[in-house]
Amino acid sequence: MNETRRKIIINEVHYWKTNRMLPEHYCDYLLALYQGGDPGDPAEPLTEKKGKKTIPLSAAFLSVGLTLYVNYFTDLSFNLQILLTIIFLVLAAGSLFFIHKEKLPLQIALVCLAFSFLLLTVKITEAAFPGGSKVFYPILLCHCLLWMYLGKRLKMGYFTLAAILGSCLIAYFFIRNYTII
């Protein structure tokens, strides 16, 4: 058996043992089997650096939090708010790149990126068209179409669900605001 495969299996068995996924005597048997009868040092499983995996996820969450803070809780100028929001959007996109590179699940970073992009377009639309909900609805609908595409393309049901619910809400408010009853 390949040495790296053997080490991976031993590491997995140590993980199972510490997290009680298998009974301890089964894990001891598997460790003895894959270590060639040598019990080895059970306290020395091969571990990955967990901090390396959490940094991109933390950056994605941080970008959303900072975007909300900058846009809604500070009195910065509009141009500075947009610049900082774009920087935070790039931070979320960069975290998505690193998460994809590390072969981690993309869901959290994609949601953070989509939400940051939504906040950016809402802020720009509010500034460009004050009180212009006629422009606001199509822009939100474009976001819903993008979410629908992502949901179908990446097989992420919550993006599809968010797109459907968002489209229904947009249609409801559009009909409510622009019909004469």
JSON list of C-alpha atoms in Angstrom, two decimals:
[
{"chain": "A", "resi": 1, "resn": "MET", "atom": "CA", "xyz": [0.00, 0.00, 0.00]},
{"chain": "A", "resi": 2, "resn": "ASN", "atom": "CA", "xyz": [1.17, 3.50, -0.81]},
{"chain": "A", "resi": 3, "resn": "GLU", "atom": "CA", "xyz": [2.71, 5.23, 2.22]},
{"chain": "A", "resi": 4, "resn": "THR", "atom": "CA", "xyz": [0.65, 8.40, 1.85]},
{"chain": "A", "resi": 5, "resn": "ARG", "atom": "CA", "xyz": [-2.56, 6.37, 1.62]},
{"chain": "A", "resi": 6, "resn": "ARG", "atom": "CA", "xyz": [-1.61, 4.47, 4.74]},
{"chain": "A", "resi": 7, "resn": "LYS", "atom": "CA", "xyz": [-0.98, 7.73, 6.61]},
{"chain": "A", "resi": 8, "resn": "ILE", "atom": "CA", "xyz": [-4.31, 9.14, 5.43]},
{"chain": "A", "resi": 9, "resn": "ILE", "atom": "CA", "xyz": [-6.14, 6.03, 6.64]},
{"chain": "A", "resi": 10, "resn": "ILE", "atom": "CA", "xyz": [-4.33, 6.13, 9.99]},
{"chain": "A", "resi": 11, "resn": "ASN", "atom": "CA", "xyz": [-5.20, 9.81, 10.35]},
{"chain": "A", "resi": 12, "resn": "GLU", "atom": "CA", "xyz": [-8.87, 9.08, 9.59]},
{"chain": "A", "resi": 13, "resn": "VAL", "atom": "CA", "xyz": [-8.99, 6.26, 12.13]},
{"chain": "A", "resi": 14, "resn": "HIS", "atom": "CA", "xyz": [-7.50, 8.60, 14.75]},
{"chain": "A", "resi": 15, "resn": "TYR", "atom": "CA", "xyz": [-10.20, 11.13, 13.85]},
{"chain": "A", "resi": 16, "resn": "TRP", "atom": "CA", "xyz": [-12.91, 8.48, 14.20]},
{"chain": "A", "resi": 17, "resn": "LYS", "atom": "CA", "xyz": [-11.50, 7.43, 17.55]},
{"chain": "A", "resi": 18, "resn": "THR", "atom": "CA", "xyz": [-11.29, 10.95, 19.00]},
{"chain": "A", "resi": 19, "resn": "ASN", "atom": "CA", "xyz": [-14.79, 11.85, 17.77]},
{"chain": "A", "resi": 20, "resn": "ARG", "atom": "CA", "xyz": [-16.25, 8.49, 18.82]},
{"chain": "A", "resi": 21, "resn": "MET", "atom": "CA", "xyz": [-17.49, 7.66, 15.35]},
{"chain": "A", "resi": 22, "resn": "LEU", "atom": "CA", "xyz": [-16.49, 4.02, 15.87]},
{"chain": "A", "resi": 23, "resn": "PRO", "atom": "CA", "xyz": [-16.05, 2.03, 19.07]},
{"chain": "A", "resi": 24, "resn": "GLU", "atom": "CA", "xyz": [-12.57, 2.40, 20.52]},
{"chain": "A", "resi": 25, "resn": "HIS", "atom": "CA", "xyz": [-11.66, -1.27, 20.16]},
{"chain": "A", "resi": 26, "resn": "TYR", "atom": "CA", "xyz": [-12.51, -1.17, 16.42]},
{"chain": "A", "resi": 27, "resn": "CYS", "atom": "CA", "xyz": [-10.27, 1.86, 15.99]},
{"chain": "A", "resi": 28, "resn": "ASP", "atom": "CA", "xyz": [-7.47, 0.15, 17.93]},
{"chain": "A", "resi": 29, "resn": "TYR", "atom": "CA", "xyz": [-7.79, -2.89, 15.66]},
{"chain": "A", "resi": 30, "resn": "LEU", "atom": "CA", "xyz": [-7.69, -0.75, 12.50]},
{"chain": "A", "resi": 31, "resn": "LEU", "atom": "CA", "xyz": [-4.71, 1.22, 13.80]},
{"chain": "A", "resi": 32, "resn": "ALA", "atom": "CA", "xyz": [-2.84, -1.99, 14.59]},
{"chain": "A", "resi": 33, "resn": "LEU", "atom": "CA", "xyz": [-3.72, -3.34, 11.14]},
{"chain": "A", "resi": 34, "resn": "TYR", "atom": "CA", "xyz": [-2.57, -0.29, 9.20]},
{"chain": "A", "resi": 35, "resn": "GLN", "atom": "CA", "xyz": [0.46, 0.39, 11.39]},
{"chain": "A", "resi": 36, "resn": "GLY", "atom": "CA", "xyz": [1.71, -3.16, 10.87]},
{"chain": "A", "resi": 37, "resn": "GLY", "atom": "CA", "xyz": [1.11, -4.30, 14.44]},
{"chain": "A", "resi": 38, "resn": "ASP", "atom": "CA", "xyz": [3.04, -1.30, 15.78]},
{"chain": "A", "resi": 39, "resn": "PRO", "atom": "CA", "xyz": [0.66, 0.71, 17.95]},
{"chain": "A", "resi": 40, "resn": "GLY", "atom": "CA", "xyz": [2.73, 3.82, 17.26]},
{"chain": "A", "resi": 41, "resn": "ASP", "atom": "CA", "xyz": [1.98, 7.02, 19.09]},
{"chain": "A", "resi": 42, "resn": "PRO", "atom": "CA", "xyz": [-1.80, 7.34, 19.23]},
{"chain": "A", "resi": 43, "resn": "ALA", "atom": "CA", "xyz": [-1.51, 10.95, 20.36]},
{"chain": "A", "resi": 44, "resn": "GLU", "atom": "CA", "xyz": [0.23, 11.88, 17.13]},
{"chain": "A", "resi": 45, "resn": "PRO", "atom": "CA", "xyz": [-2.33, 11.79, 14.32]},
{"chain": "A", "resi": 46, "resn": "LEU", "atom": "CA", "xyz": [-1.63, 13.81, 11.23]},
{"chain": "A", "resi": 47, "resn": "THR", "atom": "CA", "xyz": [-3.71, 16.96, 11.49]},
{"chain": "A", "resi": 48, "resn": "GLU", "atom": "CA", "xyz": [-4.33, 19.78, 9.11]},
{"chain": "A", "resi": 49, "resn": "LYS", "atom": "CA", "xyz": [-4.13, 23.39, 10.07]},
{"chain": "A", "resi": 50, "resn": "LYS", "atom": "CA", "xyz": [-7.73, 24.30, 10.79]},
{"chain": "A", "resi": 51, "resn": "GLY", "atom": "CA", "xyz": [-6.99, 28.01, 10.92]},
{"chain": "A", "resi": 52, "resn": "LYS", "atom": "CA", "xyz": [-6.02, 27.97, 7.27]},
{"chain": "A", "resi": 53, "resn": "LYS", "atom": "CA", "xyz": [-9.53, 26.87, 6.35]},
{"chain": "A", "resi": 54, "resn": "THR", "atom": "CA", "xyz": [-11.33, 29.38, 8.52]},
{"chain": "A", "resi": 55, "resn": "ILE", "atom": "CA", "xyz": [-9.53, 32.48, 7.27]},
{"chain": "A", "resi": 56, "resn": "PRO", "atom": "CA", "xyz": [-11.34, 32.70, 3.90]},
{"chain": "A", "resi": 57, "resn": "LEU", "atom": "CA", "xyz": [-14.71, 32.00, 5.53]},
{"chain": "A", "resi": 58, "resn": "SER", "atom": "CA", "xyz": [-14.04, 34.65, 8.15]},
{"chain": "A", "resi": 59, "resn": "ALA", "atom": "CA", "xyz": [-13.06, 37.10, 5.42]},
{"chain": "A", "resi": 60, "resn": "ALA", "atom": "CA", "xyz": [-16.34, 36.45, 3.60]},
{"chain": "A", "resi": 61, "resn": "PHE", "atom": "CA", "xyz": [-18.41, 37.06, 6.74]},
{"chain": "A", "resi": 62, "resn": "LEU", "atom": "CA", "xyz": [-16.30, 40.06, 7.66]},
{"chain": "A", "resi": 63, "resn": "SER", "atom": "CA", "xyz": [-16.85, 41.60, 4.23]},
{"chain": "A", "resi": 64, "resn": "VAL", "atom": "CA", "xyz": [-20.64, 41.44, 4.66]},
{"chain": "A", "resi": 65, "resn": "GLY", "atom": "CA", "xyz": [-20.51, 42.84, 8.18]},
{"chain": "A", "resi": 66, "resn": "LEU", "atom": "CA", "xyz": [-18.21, 45.67, 7.20]},
{"chain": "A", "resi": 67, "resn": "THR", "atom": "CA", "xyz": [-20.32, 46.47, 4.15]},
{"chain": "A", "resi": 68, "resn": "LEU", "atom": "CA", "xyz": [-23.42, 46.78, 6.31]},
{"chain": "A", "resi": 69, "resn": "TYR", "atom": "CA", "xyz": [-21.53, 48.88, 8.85]},
{"chain": "A", "resi": 70, "resn": "VAL", "atom": "CA", "xyz": [-20.02, 51.25, 6.28]},
{"chain": "A", "resi": 71, "resn": "ASN", "atom": "CA", "xyz": [-23.26, 51.75, 4.34]},
{"chain": "A", "resi": 72, "resn": "TYR", "atom": "CA", "xyz": [-25.79, 52.03, 7.14]},
{"chain": "A", "resi": 73, "resn": "PHE", "atom": "CA", "xyz": [-24.01, 53.02, 10.34]},
{"chain": "A", "resi": 74, "resn": "THR", "atom": "CA", "xyz": [-21.43, 55.62, 9.30]},
{"chain": "A", "resi": 75, "resn": "ASP", "atom": "CA", "xyz": [-21.59, 59.14, 7.94]},
{"chain": "A", "resi": 76, "resn": "LEU", "atom": "CA", "xyz": [-18.91, 58.67, 5.32]},
{"chain": "A", "resi": 77, "resn": "SER", "atom": "CA", "xyz": [-19.25, 60.35, 1.95]},
{"chain": "A", "resi": 78, "resn": "PHE", "atom": "CA", "xyz": [-21.05, 58.43, -0.77]},
{"chain": "A", "resi": 79, "resn": "ASN", "atom": "CA", "xyz": [-17.89, 57.94, -2.85]},
{"chain": "A", "resi": 80, "resn": "LEU", "atom": "CA", "xyz": [-15.98, 56.56, 0.13]},
{"chain": "A", "resi": 81, "resn": "GLN", "atom": "CA", "xyz": [-18.86, 54.23, 1.00]},
{"chain": "A", "resi": 82, "resn": "ILE", "atom": "CA", "xyz": [-18.94, 52.87, -2.55]},
{"chain": "A", "resi": 83, "resn": "LEU", "atom": "CA", "xyz": [-15.16, 52.48, -2.64]},
{"chain": "A", "resi": 84, "resn": "LEU", "atom": "CA", "xyz": [-15.12, 50.58, 0.65]},
{"chain": "A", "resi": 85, "resn": "THR", "atom": "CA", "xyz": [-18.06, 48.45, -0.45]},
{"chain": "A", "resi": 86, "resn": "ILE", "atom": "CA", "xyz": [-16.22, 47.53, -3.65]},
{"chain": "A", "resi": 87, "resn": "ILE", "atom": "CA", "xyz": [-13.12, 46.66, -1.61]},
{"chain": "A", "resi": 88, "resn": "PHE", "atom": "CA", "xyz": [-15.23, 44.43, 0.65]},
{"chain": "A", "resi": 89, "resn": "LEU", "atom": "CA", "xyz": [-16.83, 42.85, -2.43]},
{"chain": "A", "resi": 90, "resn": "VAL", "atom": "CA", "xyz": [-13.36, 42.07, -3.79]},
{"chain": "A", "resi": 91, "resn": "LEU", "atom": "CA", "xyz": [-12.48, 40.62, -0.37]},
{"chain": "A", "resi": 92, "resn": "ALA", "atom": "CA", "xyz": [-15.52, 38.32, -0.56]},
{"chain": "A", "resi": 93, "resn": "ALA", "atom": "CA", "xyz": [-14.61, 37.32, -4.13]},
{"chain": "A", "resi": 94, "resn": "GLY", "atom": "CA", "xyz": [-11.03, 36.64, -3.04]},
{"chain": "A", "resi": 95, "resn": "SER", "atom": "CA", "xyz": [-12.24, 34.47, -0.21]},
{"chain": "A", "resi": 96, "resn": "LEU", "atom": "CA", "xyz": [-14.38, 32.58, -2.72]},
{"chain": "A", "resi": 97, "resn": "PHE", "atom": "CA", "xyz": [-11.26, 32.01, -4.85]},
{"chain": "A", "resi": 98, "resn": "PHE", "atom": "CA", "xyz": [-9.27, 30.67, -1.90]},
{"chain": "A", "resi": 99, "resn": "ILE", "atom": "CA", "xyz": [-12.14, 28.49, -0.72]},
{"chain": "A", "resi": 100, "resn": "HIS", "atom": "CA", "xyz": [-12.43, 27.01, -4.21]},
{"chain": "A", "resi": 101, "resn": "LYS", "atom": "CA", "xyz": [-8.66, 26.49, -4.30]},
{"chain": "A", "resi": 102, "resn": "GLU", "atom": "CA", "xyz": [-8.74, 24.69, -0.92]},
{"chain": "A", "resi": 103, "resn": "LYS", "atom": "CA", "xyz": [-11.58, 22.44, -2.16]},
{"chain": "A", "resi": 104, "resn": "LEU", "atom": "CA", "xyz": [-13.91, 23.66, 0.58]},
{"chain": "A", "resi": 105, "resn": "PRO", "atom": "CA", "xyz": [-17.67, 24.09, 0.15]},
{"chain": "A", "resi": 106, "resn": "LEU", "atom": "CA", "xyz": [-18.48, 27.30, -1.67]},
{"chain": "A", "resi": 107, "resn": "GLN", "atom": "CA", "xyz": [-21.94, 27.93, -0.25]},
{"chain": "A", "resi": 108, "resn": "ILE", "atom": "CA", "xyz": [-21.09, 30.37, 2.53]},
{"chain": "A", "resi": 109, "resn": "ALA", "atom": "CA", "xyz": [-18.72, 32.46, 0.43]},
{"chain": "A", "resi": 110, "resn": "LEU", "atom": "CA", "xyz": [-21.19, 32.59, -2.47]},
{"chain": "A", "resi": 111, "resn": "VAL", "atom": "CA", "xyz": [-24.00, 33.77, -0.22]},
{"chain": "A", "resi": 112, "resn": "CYS", "atom": "CA", "xyz": [-21.72, 36.44, 1.28]},
{"chain": "A", "resi": 113, "resn": "LEU", "atom": "CA", "xyz": [-20.60, 37.54, -2.18]},
{"chain": "A", "resi": 114, "resn": "ALA", "atom": "CA", "xyz": [-24.18, 37.70, -3.48]},
{"chain": "A", "resi": 115, "resn": "PHE", "atom": "CA", "xyz": [-25.34, 39.68, -0.45]},
{"chain": "A", "resi": 116, "resn": "SER", "atom": "CA", "xyz": [-22.41, 42.12, -0.71]},
{"chain": "A", "resi": 117, "resn": "PHE", "atom": "CA", "xyz": [-23.13, 42.62, -4.40]},
{"chain": "A", "resi": 118, "resn": "LEU", "atom": "CA", "xyz": [-26.82, 43.22, -3.61]},
{"chain": "A", "resi": 119, "resn": "LEU", "atom": "CA", "xyz": [-25.89, 45.83, -0.99]},
{"chain": "A", "resi": 120, "resn": "LEU", "atom": "CA", "xyz": [-23.56, 47.57, -3.47]},
{"chain": "A", "resi": 121, "resn": "THR", "atom": "CA", "xyz": [-26.18, 47.78, -6.21]},
{"chain": "A", "resi": 122, "resn": "VAL", "atom": "CA", "xyz": [-28.87, 48.93, -3.77]},
{"chain": "A", "resi": 123, "resn": "LYS", "atom": "CA", "xyz": [-26.59, 51.71, -2.52]},
{"chain": "A", "resi": 124, "resn": "ILE", "atom": "CA", "xyz": [-25.70, 52.85, -6.05]},
{"chain": "A", "resi": 125, "resn": "THR", "atom": "CA", "xyz": [-29.34, 52.71, -7.18]},
{"chain": "A", "resi": 126, "resn": "GLU", "atom": "CA", "xyz": [-30.52, 54.72, -4.17]},
{"chain": "A", "resi": 127, "resn": "ALA", "atom": "CA", "xyz": [-27.95, 57.41, -4.93]},
{"chain": "A", "resi": 128, "resn": "ALA", "atom": "CA", "xyz": [-28.43, 57.48, -8.71]},
{"chain": "A", "resi": 129, "resn": "PHE", "atom": "CA", "xyz": [-32.23, 57.40, -8.64]},
{"chain": "A", "resi": 130, "resn": "PRO", "atom": "CA", "xyz": [-33.52, 58.82, -5.35]},
{"chain": "A", "resi": 131, "resn": "GLY", "atom": "CA", "xyz": [-37.10, 57.70, -4.90]},
{"chain": "A", "resi": 132, "resn": "GLY", "atom": "CA", "xyz": [-36.92, 55.88, -8.22]},
{"chain": "A", "resi": 133, "resn": "SER", "atom": "CA", "xyz": [-38.49, 52.56, -7.41]},
{"chain": "A", "resi": 134, "resn": "LYS", "atom": "CA", "xyz": [-39.26, 52.06, -11.11]},
{"chain": "A", "resi": 135, "resn": "VAL", "atom": "CA", "xyz": [-35.54, 51.51, -11.62]},
{"chain": "A", "resi": 136, "resn": "PHE", "atom": "CA", "xyz": [-35.08, 49.69, -8.34]},
{"chain": "A", "resi": 137, "resn": "TYR", "atom": "CA", "xyz": [-37.44, 46.82, -9.17]},
{"chain": "A", "resi": 138, "resn": "PRO", "atom": "CA", "xyz": [-35.71, 45.75, -12.42]},
{"chain": "A", "resi": 139, "resn": "ILE", "atom": "CA", "xyz": [-32.33, 45.84, -10.71]},
{"chain": "A", "resi": 140, "resn": "LEU", "atom": "CA", "xyz": [-33.60, 43.61, -7.92]},
{"chain": "A", "resi": 141, "resn": "LEU", "atom": "CA", "xyz": [-35.14, 41.35, -10.55]},
{"chain": "A", "resi": 142, "resn": "CYS", "atom": "CA", "xyz": [-31.73, 41.09, -12.25]},
{"chain": "A", "resi": 143, "resn": "HIS", "atom": "CA", "xyz": [-30.30, 39.93, -8.93]},
{"chain": "A", "resi": 144, "resn": "CYS", "atom": "CA", "xyz": [-33.03, 37.32, -8.67]},
{"chain": "A", "resi": 145, "resn": "LEU", "atom": "CA", "xyz": [-32.24, 36.11, -12.19]},
{"chain": "A", "resi": 146, "resn": "LEU", "atom": "CA", "xyz": [-28.56, 35.89, -11.29]},
{"chain": "A", "resi": 147, "resn": "TRP", "atom": "CA", "xyz": [-29.44, 33.90, -8.17]},
{"chain": "A", "resi": 148, "resn": "MET", "atom": "CA", "xyz": [-31.68, 31.62, -10.24]},
{"chain": "A", "resi": 149, "resn": "TYR", "atom": "CA", "xyz": [-28.82, 31.01, -12.67]},
{"chain": "A", "resi": 150, "resn": "LEU", "atom": "CA", "xyz": [-26.39, 30.28, -9.82]},
{"chain": "A", "resi": 151, "resn": "GLY", "atom": "CA", "xyz": [-28.90, 27.99, -8.16]},
{"chain": "A", "resi": 152, "resn": "LYS", "atom": "CA", "xyz": [-29.48, 25.97, -11.32]},
{"chain": "A", "resi": 153, "resn": "ARG", "atom": "CA", "xyz": [-25.85, 25.98, -12.48]},
{"chain": "A", "resi": 154, "resn": "LEU", "atom": "CA", "xyz": [-24.27, 25.06, -9.14]},
{"chain": "A", "resi": 155, "resn": "LYS", "atom": "CA", "xyz": [-27.22, 22.96, -7.93]},
{"chain": "A", "resi": 156, "resn": "MET", "atom": "CA", "xyz": [-27.73, 25.12, -4.85]},
{"chain": "A", "resi": 157, "resn": "GLY", "atom": "CA", "xyz": [-31.39, 25.03, -3.96]},
{"chain": "A", "resi": 158, "resn": "TYR", "atom": "CA", "xyz": [-31.31, 27.98, -1.57]},
{"chain": "A", "resi": 159, "resn": "PHE", "atom": "CA", "xyz": [-30.20, 30.32, -4.37]},
{"chain": "A", "resi": 160, "resn": "THR", "atom": "CA", "xyz": [-33.08, 29.08, -6.51]},
{"chain": "A", "resi": 161, "resn": "LEU", "atom": "CA", "xyz": [-35.48, 29.45, -3.59]},
{"chain": "A", "resi": 162, "resn": "ALA", "atom": "CA", "xyz": [-34.20, 32.96, -2.83]},
{"chain": "A", "resi": 163, "resn": "ALA", "atom": "CA", "xyz": [-34.65, 33.90, -6.50]},
{"chain": "A", "resi": 164, "resn": "ILE", "atom": "CA", "xyz": [-38.22, 32.61, -6.59]},
{"chain": "A", "resi": 165, "resn": "LEU", "atom": "CA", "xyz": [-39.19, 34.25, -3.29]},
{"chain": "A", "resi": 166, "resn": "GLY", "atom": "CA", "xyz": [-37.46, 37.49, -4.28]},
{"chain": "A", "resi": 167, "resn": "SER", "atom": "CA", "xyz": [-39.22, 37.57, -7.64]},
{"chain": "A", "resi": 168, "resn": "CYS", "atom": "CA", "xyz": [-42.58, 36.96, -5.96]},
{"chain": "A", "resi": 169, "resn": "LEU", "atom": "CA", "xyz": [-41.94, 39.78, -3.48]},
{"chain": "A", "resi": 170, "resn": "ILE", "atom": "CA", "xyz": [-40.85, 42.14, -6.24]},
{"chain": "A", "resi": 171, "resn": "ALA", "atom": "CA", "xyz": [-43.97, 41.30, -8.25]},
{"chain": "A", "resi": 172, "resn": "TYR", "atom": "CA", "xyz": [-46.18, 41.81, -5.19]},
{"chain": "A", "resi": 173, "resn": "PHE", "atom": "CA", "xyz": [-44.73, 45.22, -4.34]},
{"chain": "A", "resi": 174, "resn": "PHE", "atom": "CA", "xyz": [-44.68, 46.30, -7.99]},
{"chain": "A", "resi": 175, "resn": "ILE", "atom": "CA", "xyz": [-48.36, 45.41, -8.39]},
{"chain": "A", "resi": 176, "resn": "ARG", "atom": "CA", "xyz": [-49.26, 47.00, -5.06]},
{"chain": "A", "resi": 177, "resn": "ASN", "atom": "CA", "xyz": [-47.43, 50.26, -5.83]},
{"chain": "A", "resi": 178, "resn": "TYR", "atom": "CA", "xyz": [-48.36, 50.68, -9.50]},
{"chain": "A", "resi": 179, "resn": "THR", "atom": "CA", "xyz": [-51.93, 49.52, -9.85]},
{"chain": "A", "resi": 180, "resn": "ILE", "atom": "CA", "xyz": [-54.93, 51.75, -9.50]},
{"chain": "A", "resi": 181, "resn": "ILE", "atom": "CA", "xyz": [-57.55, 50.08, -7.38]}
]
